[in-house]
Coordinates of C-alpha atoms in Angstrom, one line a residue:
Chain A
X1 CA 9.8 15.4 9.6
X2 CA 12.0 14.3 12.3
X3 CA 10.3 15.7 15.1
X4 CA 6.7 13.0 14.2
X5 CA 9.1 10.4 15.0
X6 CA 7.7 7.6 16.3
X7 CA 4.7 10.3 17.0
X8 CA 2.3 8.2 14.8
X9 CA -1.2 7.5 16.6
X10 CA -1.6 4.0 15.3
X11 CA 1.6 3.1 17.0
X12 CA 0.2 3.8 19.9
X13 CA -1.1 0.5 20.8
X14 CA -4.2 1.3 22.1
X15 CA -7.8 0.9 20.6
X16 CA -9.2 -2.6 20.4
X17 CA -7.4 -5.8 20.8
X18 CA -4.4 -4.1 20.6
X19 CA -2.1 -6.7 21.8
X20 CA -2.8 -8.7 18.8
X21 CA -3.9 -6.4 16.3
X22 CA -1.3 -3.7 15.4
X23 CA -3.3 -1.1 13.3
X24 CA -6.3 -1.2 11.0
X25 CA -6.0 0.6 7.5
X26 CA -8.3 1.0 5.1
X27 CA -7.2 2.4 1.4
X28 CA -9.6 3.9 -1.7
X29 CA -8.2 4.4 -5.1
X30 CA -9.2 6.8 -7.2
X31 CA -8.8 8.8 -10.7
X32 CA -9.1 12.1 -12.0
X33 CA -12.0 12.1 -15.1
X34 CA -9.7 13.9 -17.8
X35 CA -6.7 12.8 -17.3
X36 CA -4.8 9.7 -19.1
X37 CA -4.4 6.5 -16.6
X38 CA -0.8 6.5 -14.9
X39 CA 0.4 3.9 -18.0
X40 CA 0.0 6.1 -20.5
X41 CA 0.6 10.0 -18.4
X42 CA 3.1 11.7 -19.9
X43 CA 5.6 13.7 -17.7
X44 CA 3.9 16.9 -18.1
X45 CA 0.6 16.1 -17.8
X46 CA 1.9 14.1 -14.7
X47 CA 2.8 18.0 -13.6
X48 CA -0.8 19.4 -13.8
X49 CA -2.1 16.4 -12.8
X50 CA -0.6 16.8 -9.4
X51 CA -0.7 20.4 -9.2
X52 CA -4.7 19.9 -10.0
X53 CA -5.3 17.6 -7.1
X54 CA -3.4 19.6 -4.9
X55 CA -4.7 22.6 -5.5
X56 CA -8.2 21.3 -4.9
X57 CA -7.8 19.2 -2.1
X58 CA -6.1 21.9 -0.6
X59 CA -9.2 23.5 -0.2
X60 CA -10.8 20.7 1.7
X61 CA -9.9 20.3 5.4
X62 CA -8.8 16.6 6.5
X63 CA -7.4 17.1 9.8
X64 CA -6.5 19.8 11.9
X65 CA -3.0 20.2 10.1
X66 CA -2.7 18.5 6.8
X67 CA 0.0 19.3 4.5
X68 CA 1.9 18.4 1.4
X69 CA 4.8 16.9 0.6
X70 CA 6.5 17.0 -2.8
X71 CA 8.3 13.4 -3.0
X72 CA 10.9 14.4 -6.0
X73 CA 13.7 16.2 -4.3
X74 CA 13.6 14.1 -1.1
X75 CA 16.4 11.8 -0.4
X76 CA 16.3 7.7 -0.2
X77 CA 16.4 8.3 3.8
X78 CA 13.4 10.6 3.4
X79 CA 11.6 8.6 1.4
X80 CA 12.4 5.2 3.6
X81 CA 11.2 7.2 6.7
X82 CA 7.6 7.8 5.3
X83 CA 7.0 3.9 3.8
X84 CA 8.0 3.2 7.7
X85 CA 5.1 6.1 8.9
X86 CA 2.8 3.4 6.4
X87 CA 2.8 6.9 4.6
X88 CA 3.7 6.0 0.6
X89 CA 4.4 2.6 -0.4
X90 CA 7.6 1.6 -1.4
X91 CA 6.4 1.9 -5.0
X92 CA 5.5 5.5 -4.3
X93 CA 8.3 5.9 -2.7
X94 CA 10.8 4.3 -5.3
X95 CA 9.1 6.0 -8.6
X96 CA 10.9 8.7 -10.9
X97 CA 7.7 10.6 -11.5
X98 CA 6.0 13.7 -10.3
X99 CA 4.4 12.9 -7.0
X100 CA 3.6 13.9 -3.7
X101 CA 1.5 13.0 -0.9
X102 CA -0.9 14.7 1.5
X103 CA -0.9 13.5 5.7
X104 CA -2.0 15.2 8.4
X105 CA 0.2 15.2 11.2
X106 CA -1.3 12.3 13.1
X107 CA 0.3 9.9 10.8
X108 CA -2.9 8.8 10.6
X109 CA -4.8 10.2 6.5
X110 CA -2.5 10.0 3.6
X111 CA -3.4 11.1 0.3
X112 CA -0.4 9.4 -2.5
X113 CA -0.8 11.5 -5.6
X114 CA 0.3 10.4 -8.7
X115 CA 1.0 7.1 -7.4
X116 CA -0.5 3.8 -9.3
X117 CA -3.9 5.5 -9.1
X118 CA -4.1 9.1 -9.5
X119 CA -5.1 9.1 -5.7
X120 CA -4.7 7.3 -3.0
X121 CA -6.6 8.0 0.1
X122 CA -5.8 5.5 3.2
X123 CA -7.0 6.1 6.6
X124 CA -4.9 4.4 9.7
X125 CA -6.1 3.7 13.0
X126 CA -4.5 1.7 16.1
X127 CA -5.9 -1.1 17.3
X128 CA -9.1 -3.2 15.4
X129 CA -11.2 0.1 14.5
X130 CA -11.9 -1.1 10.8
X131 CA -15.4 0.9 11.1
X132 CA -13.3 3.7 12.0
X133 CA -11.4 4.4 9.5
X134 CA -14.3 3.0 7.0
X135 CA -16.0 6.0 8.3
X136 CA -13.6 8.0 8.0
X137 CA -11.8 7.2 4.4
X138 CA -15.6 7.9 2.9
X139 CA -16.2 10.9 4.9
X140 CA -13.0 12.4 3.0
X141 CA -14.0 11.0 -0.2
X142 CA -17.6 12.5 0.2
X143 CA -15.9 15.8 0.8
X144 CA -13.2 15.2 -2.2
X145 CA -16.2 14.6 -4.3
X146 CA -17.3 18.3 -4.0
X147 CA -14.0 19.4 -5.5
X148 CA -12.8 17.0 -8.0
X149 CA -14.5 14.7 -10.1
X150 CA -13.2 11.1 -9.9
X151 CA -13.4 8.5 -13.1
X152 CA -16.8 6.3 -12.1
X153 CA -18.2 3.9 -15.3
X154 CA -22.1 3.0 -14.8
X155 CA -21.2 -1.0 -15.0
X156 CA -17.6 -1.3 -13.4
X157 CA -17.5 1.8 -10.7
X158 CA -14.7 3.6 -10.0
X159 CA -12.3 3.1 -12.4
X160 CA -8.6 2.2 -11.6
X161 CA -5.3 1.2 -13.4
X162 CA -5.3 -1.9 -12.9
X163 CA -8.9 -4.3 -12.9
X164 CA -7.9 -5.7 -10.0
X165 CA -9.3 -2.6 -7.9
X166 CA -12.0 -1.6 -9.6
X167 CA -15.5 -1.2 -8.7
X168 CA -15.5 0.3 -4.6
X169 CA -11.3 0.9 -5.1
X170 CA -11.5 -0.1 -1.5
X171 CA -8.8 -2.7 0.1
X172 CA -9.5 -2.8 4.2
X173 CA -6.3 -4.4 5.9
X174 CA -6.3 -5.7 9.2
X175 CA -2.1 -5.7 11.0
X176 CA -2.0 -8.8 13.5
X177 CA 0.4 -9.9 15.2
X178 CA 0.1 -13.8 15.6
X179 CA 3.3 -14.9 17.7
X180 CA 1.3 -17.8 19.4
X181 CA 0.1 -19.1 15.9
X182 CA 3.5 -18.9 14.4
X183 CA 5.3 -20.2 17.4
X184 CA 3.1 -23.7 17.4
X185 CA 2.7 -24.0 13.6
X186 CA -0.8 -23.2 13.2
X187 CA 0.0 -20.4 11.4
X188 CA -1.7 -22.4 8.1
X189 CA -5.4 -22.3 9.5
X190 CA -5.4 -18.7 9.4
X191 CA -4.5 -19.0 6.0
X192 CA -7.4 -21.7 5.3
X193 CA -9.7 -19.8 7.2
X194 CA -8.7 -16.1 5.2
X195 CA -8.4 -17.8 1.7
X196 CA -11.8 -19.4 2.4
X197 CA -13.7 -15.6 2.9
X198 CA -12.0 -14.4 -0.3
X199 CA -9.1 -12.4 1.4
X200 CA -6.0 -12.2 1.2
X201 CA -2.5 -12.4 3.4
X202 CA 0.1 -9.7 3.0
X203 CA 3.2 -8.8 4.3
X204 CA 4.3 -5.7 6.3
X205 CA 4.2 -3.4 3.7
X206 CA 1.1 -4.6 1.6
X207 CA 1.1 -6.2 -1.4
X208 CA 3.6 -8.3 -2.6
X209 CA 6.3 -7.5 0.2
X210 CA 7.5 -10.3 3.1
X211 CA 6.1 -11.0 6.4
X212 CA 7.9 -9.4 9.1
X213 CA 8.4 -11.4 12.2
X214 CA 4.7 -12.4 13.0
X215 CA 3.2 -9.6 11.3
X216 CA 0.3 -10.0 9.2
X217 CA -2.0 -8.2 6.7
X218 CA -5.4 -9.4 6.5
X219 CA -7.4 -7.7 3.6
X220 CA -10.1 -8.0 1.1
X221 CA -9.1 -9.8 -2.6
X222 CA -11.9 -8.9 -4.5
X223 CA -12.6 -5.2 -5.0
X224 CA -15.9 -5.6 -7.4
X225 CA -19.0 -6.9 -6.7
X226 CA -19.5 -6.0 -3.7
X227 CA -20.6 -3.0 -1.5
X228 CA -18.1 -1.3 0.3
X229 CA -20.3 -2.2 3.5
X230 CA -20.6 -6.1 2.7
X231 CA -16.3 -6.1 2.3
X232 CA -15.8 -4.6 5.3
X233 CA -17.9 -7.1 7.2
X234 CA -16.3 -9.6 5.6
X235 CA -12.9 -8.8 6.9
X236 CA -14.9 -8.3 10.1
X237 CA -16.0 -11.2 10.4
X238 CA -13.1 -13.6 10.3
X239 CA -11.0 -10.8 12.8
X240 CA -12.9 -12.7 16.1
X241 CA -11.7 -16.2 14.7
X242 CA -7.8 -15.2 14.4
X243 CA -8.1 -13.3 17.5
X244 CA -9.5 -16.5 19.5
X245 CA -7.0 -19.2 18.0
X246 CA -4.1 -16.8 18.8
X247 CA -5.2 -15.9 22.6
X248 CA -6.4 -19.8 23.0
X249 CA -3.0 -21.1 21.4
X250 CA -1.3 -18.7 24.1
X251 CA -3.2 -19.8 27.2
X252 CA -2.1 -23.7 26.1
X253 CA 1.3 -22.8 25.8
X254 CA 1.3 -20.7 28.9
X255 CA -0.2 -23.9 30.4
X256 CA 1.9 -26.4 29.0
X257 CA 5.2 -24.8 29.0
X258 CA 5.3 -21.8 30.8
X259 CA 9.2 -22.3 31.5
X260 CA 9.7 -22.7 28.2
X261 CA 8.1 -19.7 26.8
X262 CA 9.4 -17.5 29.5
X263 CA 13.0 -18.6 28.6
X264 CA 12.1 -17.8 25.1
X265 CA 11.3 -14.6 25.6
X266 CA 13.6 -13.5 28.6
X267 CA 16.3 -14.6 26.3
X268 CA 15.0 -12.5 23.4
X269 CA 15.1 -9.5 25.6
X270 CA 18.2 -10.5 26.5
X271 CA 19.7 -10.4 23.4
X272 CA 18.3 -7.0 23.2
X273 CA 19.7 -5.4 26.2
X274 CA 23.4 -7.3 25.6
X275 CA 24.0 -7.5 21.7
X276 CA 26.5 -5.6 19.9
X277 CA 25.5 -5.9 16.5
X278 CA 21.5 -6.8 15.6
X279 CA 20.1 -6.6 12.3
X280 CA 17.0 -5.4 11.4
X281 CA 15.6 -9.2 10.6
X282 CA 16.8 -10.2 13.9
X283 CA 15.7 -7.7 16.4
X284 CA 12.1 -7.8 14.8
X285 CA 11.9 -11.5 15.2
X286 CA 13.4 -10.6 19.3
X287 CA 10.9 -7.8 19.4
X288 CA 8.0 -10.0 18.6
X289 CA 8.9 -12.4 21.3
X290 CA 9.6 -9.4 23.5
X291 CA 6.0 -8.6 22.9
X292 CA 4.3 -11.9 23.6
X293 CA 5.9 -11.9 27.0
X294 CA 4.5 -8.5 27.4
X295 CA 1.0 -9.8 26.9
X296 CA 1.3 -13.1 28.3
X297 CA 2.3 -10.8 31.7
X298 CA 6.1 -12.4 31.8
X299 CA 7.6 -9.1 31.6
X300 CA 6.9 -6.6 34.1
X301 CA 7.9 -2.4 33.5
X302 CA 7.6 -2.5 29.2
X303 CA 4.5 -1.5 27.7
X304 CA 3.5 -2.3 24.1
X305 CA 3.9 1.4 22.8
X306 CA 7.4 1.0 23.8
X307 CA 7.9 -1.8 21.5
X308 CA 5.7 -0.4 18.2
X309 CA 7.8 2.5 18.6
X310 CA 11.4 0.2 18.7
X311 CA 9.7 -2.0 15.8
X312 CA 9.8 1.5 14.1
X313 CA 12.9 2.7 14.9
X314 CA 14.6 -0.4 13.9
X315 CA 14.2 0.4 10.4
X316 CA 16.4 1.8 8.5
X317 CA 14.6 4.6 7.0
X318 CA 13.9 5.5 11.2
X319 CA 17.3 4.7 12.6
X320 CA 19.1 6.5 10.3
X321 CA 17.1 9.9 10.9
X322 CA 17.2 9.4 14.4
X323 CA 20.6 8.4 15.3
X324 CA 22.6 9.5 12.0
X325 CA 20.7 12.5 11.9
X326 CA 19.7 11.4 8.2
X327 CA 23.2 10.6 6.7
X328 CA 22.9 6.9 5.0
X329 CA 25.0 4.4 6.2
X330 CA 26.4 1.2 5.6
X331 CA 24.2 -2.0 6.2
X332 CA 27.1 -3.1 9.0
X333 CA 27.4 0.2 10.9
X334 CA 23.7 0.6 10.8
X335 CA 23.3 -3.3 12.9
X336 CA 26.0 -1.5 15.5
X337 CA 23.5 1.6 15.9
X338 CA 20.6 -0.7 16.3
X339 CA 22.1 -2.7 19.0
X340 CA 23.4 0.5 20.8
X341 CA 19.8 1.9 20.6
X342 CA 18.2 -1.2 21.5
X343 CA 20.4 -1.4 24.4
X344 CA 20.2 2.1 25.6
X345 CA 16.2 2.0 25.3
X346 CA 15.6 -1.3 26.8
X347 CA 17.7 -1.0 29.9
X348 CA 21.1 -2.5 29.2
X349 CA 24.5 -2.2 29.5
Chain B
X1 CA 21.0 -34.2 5.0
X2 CA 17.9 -32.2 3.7
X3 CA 19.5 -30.0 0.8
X4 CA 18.1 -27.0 -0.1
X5 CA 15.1 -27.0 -2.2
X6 CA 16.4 -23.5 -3.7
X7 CA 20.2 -24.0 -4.6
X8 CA 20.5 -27.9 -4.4
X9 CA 23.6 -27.7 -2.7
X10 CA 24.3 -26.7 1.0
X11 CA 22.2 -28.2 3.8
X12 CA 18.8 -26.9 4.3
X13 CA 18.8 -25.2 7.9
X14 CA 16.0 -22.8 7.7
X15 CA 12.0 -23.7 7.2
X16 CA 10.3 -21.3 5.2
X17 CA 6.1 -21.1 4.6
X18 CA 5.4 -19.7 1.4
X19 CA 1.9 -19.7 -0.3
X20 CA 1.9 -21.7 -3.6
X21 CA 0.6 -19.4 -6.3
X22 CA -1.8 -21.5 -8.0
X23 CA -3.3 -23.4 -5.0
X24 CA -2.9 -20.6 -2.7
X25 CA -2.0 -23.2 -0.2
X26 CA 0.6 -22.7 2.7
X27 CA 3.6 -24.9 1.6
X28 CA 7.0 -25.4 3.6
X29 CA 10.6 -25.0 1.9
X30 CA 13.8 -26.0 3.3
X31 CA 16.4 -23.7 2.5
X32 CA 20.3 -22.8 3.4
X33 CA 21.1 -20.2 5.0
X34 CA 22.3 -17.8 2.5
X35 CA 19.2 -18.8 0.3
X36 CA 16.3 -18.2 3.5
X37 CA 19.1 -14.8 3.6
X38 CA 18.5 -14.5 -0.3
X39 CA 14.6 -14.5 0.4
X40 CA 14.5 -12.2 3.6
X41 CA 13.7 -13.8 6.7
X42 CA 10.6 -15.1 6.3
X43 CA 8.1 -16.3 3.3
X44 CA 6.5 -14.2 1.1
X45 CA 3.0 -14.4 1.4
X46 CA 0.1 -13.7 -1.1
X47 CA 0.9 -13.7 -4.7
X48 CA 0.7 -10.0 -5.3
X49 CA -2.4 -8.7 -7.0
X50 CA 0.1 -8.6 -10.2
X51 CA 1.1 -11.9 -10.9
X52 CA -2.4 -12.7 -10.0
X53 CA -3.3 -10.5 -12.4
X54 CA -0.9 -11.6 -14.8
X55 CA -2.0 -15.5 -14.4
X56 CA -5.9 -14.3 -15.2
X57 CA -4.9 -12.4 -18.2
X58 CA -3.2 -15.5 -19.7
X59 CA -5.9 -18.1 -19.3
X60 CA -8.5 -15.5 -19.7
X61 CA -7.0 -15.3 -23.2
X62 CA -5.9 -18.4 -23.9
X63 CA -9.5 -19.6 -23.3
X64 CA -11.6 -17.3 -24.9
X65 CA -10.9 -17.6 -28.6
X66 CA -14.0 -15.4 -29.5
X67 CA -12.1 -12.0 -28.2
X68 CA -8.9 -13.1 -30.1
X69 CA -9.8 -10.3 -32.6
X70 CA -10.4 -7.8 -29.5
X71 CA -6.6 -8.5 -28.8
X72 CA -5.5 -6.8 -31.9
X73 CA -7.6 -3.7 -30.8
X74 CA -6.1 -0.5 -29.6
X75 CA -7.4 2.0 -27.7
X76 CA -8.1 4.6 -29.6
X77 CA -7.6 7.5 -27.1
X78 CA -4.6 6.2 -25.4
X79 CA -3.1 4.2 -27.9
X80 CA -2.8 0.9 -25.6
X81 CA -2.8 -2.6 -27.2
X82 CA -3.4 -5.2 -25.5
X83 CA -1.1 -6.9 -26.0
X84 CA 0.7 -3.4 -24.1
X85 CA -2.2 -4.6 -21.2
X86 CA -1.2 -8.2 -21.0
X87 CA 2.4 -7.0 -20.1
X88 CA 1.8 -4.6 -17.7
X89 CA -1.4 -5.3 -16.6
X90 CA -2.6 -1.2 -16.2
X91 CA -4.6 0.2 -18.6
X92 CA -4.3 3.7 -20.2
X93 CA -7.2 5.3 -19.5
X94 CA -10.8 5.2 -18.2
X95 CA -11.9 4.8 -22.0
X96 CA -9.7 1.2 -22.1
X97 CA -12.6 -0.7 -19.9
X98 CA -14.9 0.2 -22.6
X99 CA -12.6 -0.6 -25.7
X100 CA -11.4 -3.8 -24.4
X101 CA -14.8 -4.7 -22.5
X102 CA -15.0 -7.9 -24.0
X103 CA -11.9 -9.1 -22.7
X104 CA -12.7 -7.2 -19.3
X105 CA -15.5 -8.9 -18.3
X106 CA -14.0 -12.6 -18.3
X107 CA -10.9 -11.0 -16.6
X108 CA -13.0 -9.2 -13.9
X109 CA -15.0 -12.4 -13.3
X110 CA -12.1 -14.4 -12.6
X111 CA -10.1 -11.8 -10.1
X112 CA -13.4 -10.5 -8.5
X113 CA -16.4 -13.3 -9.1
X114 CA -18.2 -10.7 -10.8
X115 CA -18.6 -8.4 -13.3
X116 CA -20.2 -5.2 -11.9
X117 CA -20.1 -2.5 -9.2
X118 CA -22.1 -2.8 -6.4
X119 CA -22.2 0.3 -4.5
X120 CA -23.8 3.8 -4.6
X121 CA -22.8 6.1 -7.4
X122 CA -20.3 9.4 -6.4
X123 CA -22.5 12.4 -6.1
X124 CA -22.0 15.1 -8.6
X125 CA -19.3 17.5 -7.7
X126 CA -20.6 20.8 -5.9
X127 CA -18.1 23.1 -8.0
X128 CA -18.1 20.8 -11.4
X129 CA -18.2 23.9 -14.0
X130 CA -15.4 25.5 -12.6
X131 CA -14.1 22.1 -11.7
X132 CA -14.3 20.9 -15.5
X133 CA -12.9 24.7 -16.9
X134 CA -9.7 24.4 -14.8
X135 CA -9.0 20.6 -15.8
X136 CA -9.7 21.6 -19.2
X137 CA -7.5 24.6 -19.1
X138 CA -4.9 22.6 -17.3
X139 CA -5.4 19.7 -20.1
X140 CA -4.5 22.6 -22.8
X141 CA -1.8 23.8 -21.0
X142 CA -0.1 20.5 -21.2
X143 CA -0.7 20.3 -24.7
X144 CA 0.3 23.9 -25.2
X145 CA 3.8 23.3 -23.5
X146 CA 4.5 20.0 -25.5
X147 CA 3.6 22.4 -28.8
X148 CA 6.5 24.6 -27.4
X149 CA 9.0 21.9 -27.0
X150 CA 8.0 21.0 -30.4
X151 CA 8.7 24.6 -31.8
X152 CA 11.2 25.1 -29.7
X153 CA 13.5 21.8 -31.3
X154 CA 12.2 22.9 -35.1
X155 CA 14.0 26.2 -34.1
X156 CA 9.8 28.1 -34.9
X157 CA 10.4 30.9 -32.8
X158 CA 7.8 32.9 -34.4
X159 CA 5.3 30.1 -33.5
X160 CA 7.0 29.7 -30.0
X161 CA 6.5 33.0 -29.0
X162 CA 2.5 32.7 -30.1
X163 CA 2.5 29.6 -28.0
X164 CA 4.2 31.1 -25.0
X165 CA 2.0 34.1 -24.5
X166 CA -1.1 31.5 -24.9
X167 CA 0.4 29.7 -21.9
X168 CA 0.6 32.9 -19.8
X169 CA -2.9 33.3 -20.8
X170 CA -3.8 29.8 -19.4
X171 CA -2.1 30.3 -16.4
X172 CA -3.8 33.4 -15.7
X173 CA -7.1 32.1 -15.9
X174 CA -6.7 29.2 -13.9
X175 CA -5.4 31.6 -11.7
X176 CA -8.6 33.2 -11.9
X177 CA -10.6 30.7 -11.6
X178 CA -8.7 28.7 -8.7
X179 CA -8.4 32.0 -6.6
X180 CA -12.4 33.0 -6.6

């Protein structure tokens, strides 16, 4: 796994509006007709459950190289490593059960098995390409569909564990980064504006988890009662808006108070290059500064795939792979690595 | 001196934005330090599809007295209760949306603003007879290895060894039926 490091293609910051919108993902749930719901699976039928989906979807080609990863005997590090990739979720990744999960060596299709749904499917692309991976995430399913037959009910669609994804199973989620918002408090109207169209806020690693520095998850709520079509253009559609505010909200500041923006983030990339210790909360929230003077042209010679990659590697599930060479290590010894990495990456002393 | 809204005793240092539940309106806490530390560095955003969930299931309930009786139900392939449903808010199998269908739809209205699918249909699986022997062979299989366990604890050797050399049967054929 090590050598995909910070290899992923949505971290490459390229595609559409790239320096505001991280990466565009879209996710379908799915379960196998026959088999019980995850609530009520026993342990051995959890066995053949995943031995069924991955022997048949090992017969359909997703990517050029595609394989399979069997989650159980993997350590915590492992494990961290691949929720950082956006590869499992943390509750994938923090179950006891039987489970696995398919990726092709893009980083950029995952199949979860066995994880709250019997499958999973998520597509991830860089930039805004949300009719990209739509595409793409149905193409696969279209092709999954010849080899396994998923739970579909003539009223309520494809049936999932919980009611709150049923029907199209589909959640489209939309990674921005809105420093410019956040920085002048206007961070509320994207919430007004997103709860108005019906969708939702999340943090950095979906549902229920906290924002990370200026990072955030736009998505559909509502999974029923609509055509897969119709919620995608609803996230669409309120994309341009957040996109505007955030570039108008930087021109004003870079117009009102250039000085003070620049000092902001020179100092943040200061902090970078010189600190000794940095935790993980604090070199995101240096990062994202790092990364608006990027954009906003105040920092010459550091381009935005530099800093997705150091967002990555700041982790704990990445820097301890990369610079422990996968040992764990205490919380303390792990802000000392950061730094030293940080430092050595960015040009400091 | 603010104190924090949180612990009620140190001075709040740190603003926080955090989405009220109900409302699903931004709203601002003032917190200490070790309480903003306690929370993570910043707010937690949506309420998580869960506690949405969990928040629909209760009113949904509480409101329609009609389905009390479908409350007692159970499933009867899975054995769920809802009352099993209301705590963890995951059903037990595709037949539960049926069994409990007159609690569904008022749920479903209330998460999603409607009540059915709109979208095309999944196109019949190319390979759905060999498709539907395997995950039935694989269904027995499971059941044949619990049998086993069974035996196996009752010290029934003489039924053991009948189930065992069923399983390698099973196995073979899905073998078969996989490979070709």
């Amino acid at each position: 796994m090590v050598e995909s490091i910070g290899k992923d293609a949505w971290l490459r910051g390229e595609g559409q509006d790239a320096d505001i919108v991280i990466s565009t993902r879209v996710r379908l749930a799915r379960n196998v007709e026959g088999f019980a719901l995850k609530a009520k699976l026993a342990g051995d039928e959890e066995v053949a459950l995943v031995q069924h989906l991955k022997q048949r979807i090992g017969k359909v080609k997703l990517a050029e190289k595609q394989q399979f990863v069997d989650l159980k005997p993997l350590d915590d590090v492992e494990r961290l490593l691949l929720v950082e990739r956006h590869l499992i979720s943390l509750d994938h990744a923090n179950a006891d059960s039987e489970r696995g999960v398919i990726h092709d060596d893009q980083g950029s299709i995952a199949l979860m098995l066995n994880e709250e749904d019997h499958l999973r499917l998520q597509v991830l692309g860089s930039g805004m390409c949300a009719e990209e991976v739509f595409d793409r995430a149905f193409a696969i399913e279209d092709d999954l569909q010849g080899v396994v037959e998923f739970a579909y009910h003539s009223r309520y669609g494809y049936l999932t564990s919980c009611p709150t994804n049923v029907g199209t199973g589909m959640r489209l989620s939309v990674m921005m980064h809105l420093p410019g918002l956040a920085f002048t408090k206007q961070i509320d109207k994207v919430f007004n504006a997103v709860a108005r169209m019906n969708l939702a806020v999340r943090g950095f690693y979906g549902e229920g988890t906290k924002a990370l520095s200026d990072l955030y998850q736009i998505s559909n709520q509502v999974t029923l009662g609509k055509t897969p079509e119709e919620l995608l253009n609803d996230v669409r559609s309120v994309i341009p808006v957040i996109l505007r505010w955030e570039r108008e909200v930087r021109n004003q500041v870079l117009k009102a108070d250039r000085v003070g923006l620049e000092d902001k983030v020179w100092r943040a990339l200061g902090a970078l290059r010189s600190a000794r210790t940095m935790s993980s909360s604090e070199a995101f929230e240096q990062l994202s500064h790092v990364r608006l003077g990027v954009h906003c042209e105040l920092i010459p010679d550091l381009t935005i795939a530099t800093l997705n990659e150091l967002f990555l590697l700041c982790q704990p599930g990445h820097l301890q792979t990369v610079v422990c060479g996968g040992k764990a290590i205490e919380p303390r010894k792990r802000d000392i690595v950061r730094a030293e990495l940080l430092r050595s990456r960015l040009g400091g002393r | 001196m603010n104190k924090c809204q949180k612990c009620q005793k140190a001075r709040a240092t740190v603003l926080v934005t955090d989405i009220d539940l109900a409302s699903h309106k931004p709203q601002q806490l003032h917190l200490c330090e070790d309480c903003a530390r306690e929370t993570g560095m910043a707010a937690a955003l949506s309420p998580s599809a869960a506690d949405m969930l969990k928040a629909s299931i209760l009113s949904v309930t509480e409101k329609e007295s009609k389905a009390r009786s479908a409350q007692r139900i159970m499933c009867e392939h899975c054995g769920l209760t809802y009352q099993e449903f209301r705590v963890k808010g995951r059903f037990g199998c595709t037949a539960c949306y049926d069994t409990f269908a007159e609690l569904v739809d008022p749920l479903l209205e209330k998460v999603h603003g409607a009540r059915e699918h709109k979208g095309d249909p999944p196109r019949k699986p190319t390979h759905r007879r060999k498709t539907t022997n395997v995950a039935e062979f694989e269904k027995e299989l499971v059941e044949l290895r619990r049998k086993l366990t069974r035996a196996v604890k009752a010290e029934d050797y003489e039924d053991a060894a009948r189930l065992r050399d069923r399983i390698t049967e099973v196995e073979r054929r899905i073998g078969e039926a996989t490979d070709g």
